[in-house]
Tab-separated table of C-alpha atoms in Angstrom:
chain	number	residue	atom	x	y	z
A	23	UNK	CA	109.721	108.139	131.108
A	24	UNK	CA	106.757	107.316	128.450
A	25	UNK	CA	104.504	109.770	127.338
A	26	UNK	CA	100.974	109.404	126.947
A	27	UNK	CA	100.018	106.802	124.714
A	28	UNK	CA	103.603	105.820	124.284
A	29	UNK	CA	106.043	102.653	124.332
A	30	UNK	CA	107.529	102.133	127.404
A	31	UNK	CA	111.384	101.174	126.811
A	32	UNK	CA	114.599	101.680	129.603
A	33	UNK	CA	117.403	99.939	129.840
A	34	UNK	CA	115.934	97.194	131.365
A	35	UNK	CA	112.810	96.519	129.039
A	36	UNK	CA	111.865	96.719	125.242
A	37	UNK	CA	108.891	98.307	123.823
A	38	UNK	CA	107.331	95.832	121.982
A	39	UNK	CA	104.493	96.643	119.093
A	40	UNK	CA	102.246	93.781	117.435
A	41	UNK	CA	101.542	95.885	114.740
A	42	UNK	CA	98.240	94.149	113.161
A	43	UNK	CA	98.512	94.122	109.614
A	44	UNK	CA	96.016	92.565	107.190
A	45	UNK	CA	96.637	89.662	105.020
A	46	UNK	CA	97.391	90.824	101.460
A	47	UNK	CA	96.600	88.620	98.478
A	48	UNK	CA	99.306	89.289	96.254
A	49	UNK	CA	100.137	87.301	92.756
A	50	UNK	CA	104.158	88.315	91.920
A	51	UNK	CA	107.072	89.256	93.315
A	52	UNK	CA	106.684	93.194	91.848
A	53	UNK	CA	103.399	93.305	94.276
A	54	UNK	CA	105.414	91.541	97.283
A	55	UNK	CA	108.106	94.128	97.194
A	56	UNK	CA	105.836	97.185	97.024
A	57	UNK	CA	104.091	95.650	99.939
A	58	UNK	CA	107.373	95.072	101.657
A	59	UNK	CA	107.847	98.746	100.418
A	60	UNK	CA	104.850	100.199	102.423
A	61	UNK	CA	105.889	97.638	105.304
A	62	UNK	CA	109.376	99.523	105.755
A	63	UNK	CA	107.533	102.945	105.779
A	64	UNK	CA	105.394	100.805	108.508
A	65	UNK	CA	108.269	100.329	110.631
A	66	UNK	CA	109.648	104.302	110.370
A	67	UNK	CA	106.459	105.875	110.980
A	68	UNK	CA	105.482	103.897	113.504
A	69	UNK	CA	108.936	104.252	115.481
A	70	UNK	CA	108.256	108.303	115.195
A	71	UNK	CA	104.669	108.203	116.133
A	72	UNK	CA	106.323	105.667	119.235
A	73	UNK	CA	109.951	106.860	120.038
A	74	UNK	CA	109.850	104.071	122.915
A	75	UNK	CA	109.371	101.170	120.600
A	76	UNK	CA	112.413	98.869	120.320
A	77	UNK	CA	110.744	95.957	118.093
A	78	UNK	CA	107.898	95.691	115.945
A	79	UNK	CA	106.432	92.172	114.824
A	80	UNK	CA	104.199	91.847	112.270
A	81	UNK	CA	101.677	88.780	111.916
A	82	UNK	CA	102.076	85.626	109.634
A	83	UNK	CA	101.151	86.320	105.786
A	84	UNK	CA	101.452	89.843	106.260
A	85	UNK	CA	104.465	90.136	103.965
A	86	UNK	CA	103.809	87.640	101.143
A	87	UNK	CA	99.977	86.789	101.590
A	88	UNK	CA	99.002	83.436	101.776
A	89	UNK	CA	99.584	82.032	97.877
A	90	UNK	CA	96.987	78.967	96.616
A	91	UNK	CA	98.248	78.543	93.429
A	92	UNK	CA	101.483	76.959	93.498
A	93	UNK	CA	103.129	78.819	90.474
A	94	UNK	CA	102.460	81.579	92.308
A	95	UNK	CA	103.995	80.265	95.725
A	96	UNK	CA	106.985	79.467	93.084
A	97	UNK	CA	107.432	82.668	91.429
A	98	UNK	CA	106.857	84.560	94.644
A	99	UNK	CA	109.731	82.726	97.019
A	100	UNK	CA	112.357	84.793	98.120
A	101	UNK	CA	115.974	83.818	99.000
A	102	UNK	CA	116.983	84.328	102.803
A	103	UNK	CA	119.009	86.516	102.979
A	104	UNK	CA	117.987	88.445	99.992
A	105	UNK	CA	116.033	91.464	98.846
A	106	UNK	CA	113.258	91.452	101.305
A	107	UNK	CA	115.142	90.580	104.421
A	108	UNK	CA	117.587	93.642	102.825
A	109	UNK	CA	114.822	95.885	102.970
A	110	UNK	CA	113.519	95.146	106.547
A	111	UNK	CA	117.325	95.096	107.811
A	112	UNK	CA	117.773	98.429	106.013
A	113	UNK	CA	114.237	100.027	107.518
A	114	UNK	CA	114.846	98.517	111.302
A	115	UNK	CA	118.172	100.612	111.392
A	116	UNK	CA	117.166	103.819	109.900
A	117	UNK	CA	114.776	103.446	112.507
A	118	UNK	CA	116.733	102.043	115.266
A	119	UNK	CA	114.376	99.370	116.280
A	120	UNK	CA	114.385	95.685	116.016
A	121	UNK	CA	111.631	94.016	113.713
A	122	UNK	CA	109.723	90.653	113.046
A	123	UNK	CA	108.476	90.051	109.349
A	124	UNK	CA	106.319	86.813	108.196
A	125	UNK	CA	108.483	84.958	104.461
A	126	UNK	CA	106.370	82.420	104.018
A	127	UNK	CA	108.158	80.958	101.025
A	128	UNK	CA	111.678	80.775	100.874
A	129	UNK	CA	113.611	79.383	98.089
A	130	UNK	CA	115.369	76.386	99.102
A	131	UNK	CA	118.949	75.356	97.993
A	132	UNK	CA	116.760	72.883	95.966
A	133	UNK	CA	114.304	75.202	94.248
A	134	UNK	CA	112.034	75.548	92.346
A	135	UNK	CA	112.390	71.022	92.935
A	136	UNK	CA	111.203	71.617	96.573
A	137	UNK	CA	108.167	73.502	97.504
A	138	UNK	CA	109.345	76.608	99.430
């Protein structure tokens, strides 16, 4: 049973939030973890403030902003699995909910010779 303003979630359904999240313009990878950082607070808090939610997604860019200069793009790509997706993993089970997160440049097995 929900409560007012509330995710609905039972055993046959998940509470899904689209959390909308604005597009950060970030410039190195110390600003994309503290914006992960505040992203995993995100997650708790909004799992407390809706005990029924069982995933959270959060929109493209919202994690890494959208990077034009490509030094930046390559100083800024993360390796999957790494850090970031550590942190996310690590703030979805403290909070016992499934999440969604936007890494829009990940390092490939060639980098920095490939554009991530």
């Amino acid at each position: 049973m929900s409560r007012h303003g509330d995710i609905s979630s039972s055993a046959d359904t998940v509470g899904v939030c689209v959390f909308q999240y604005p597009m950060p313009r970030l410039h190195t990878n110390e600003e994309v973890i503290e914006n992960a950082k505040k992203i995993c607070e995100i997650v708790k808090g909004t799992k407390i403030g809706l005990p029924g939610m069982d995933l959270i997604v959060f929109p493209e860019y919202s994690t890494m902003g959208i990077m034009y200069d490509r030094q930046e793009m390559f100083d800024t790509a993360c390796a999957i699995p790494g850090p970031l997706t550590d942190m996310f993993g690590e703030a979805c089970k403290e909070a016992g909910v499934w999440g969604v997160f936007s890494l829009t440049g990940e390092q490939h097995e060639e980098h920095p010779k490939k554009n991530p």
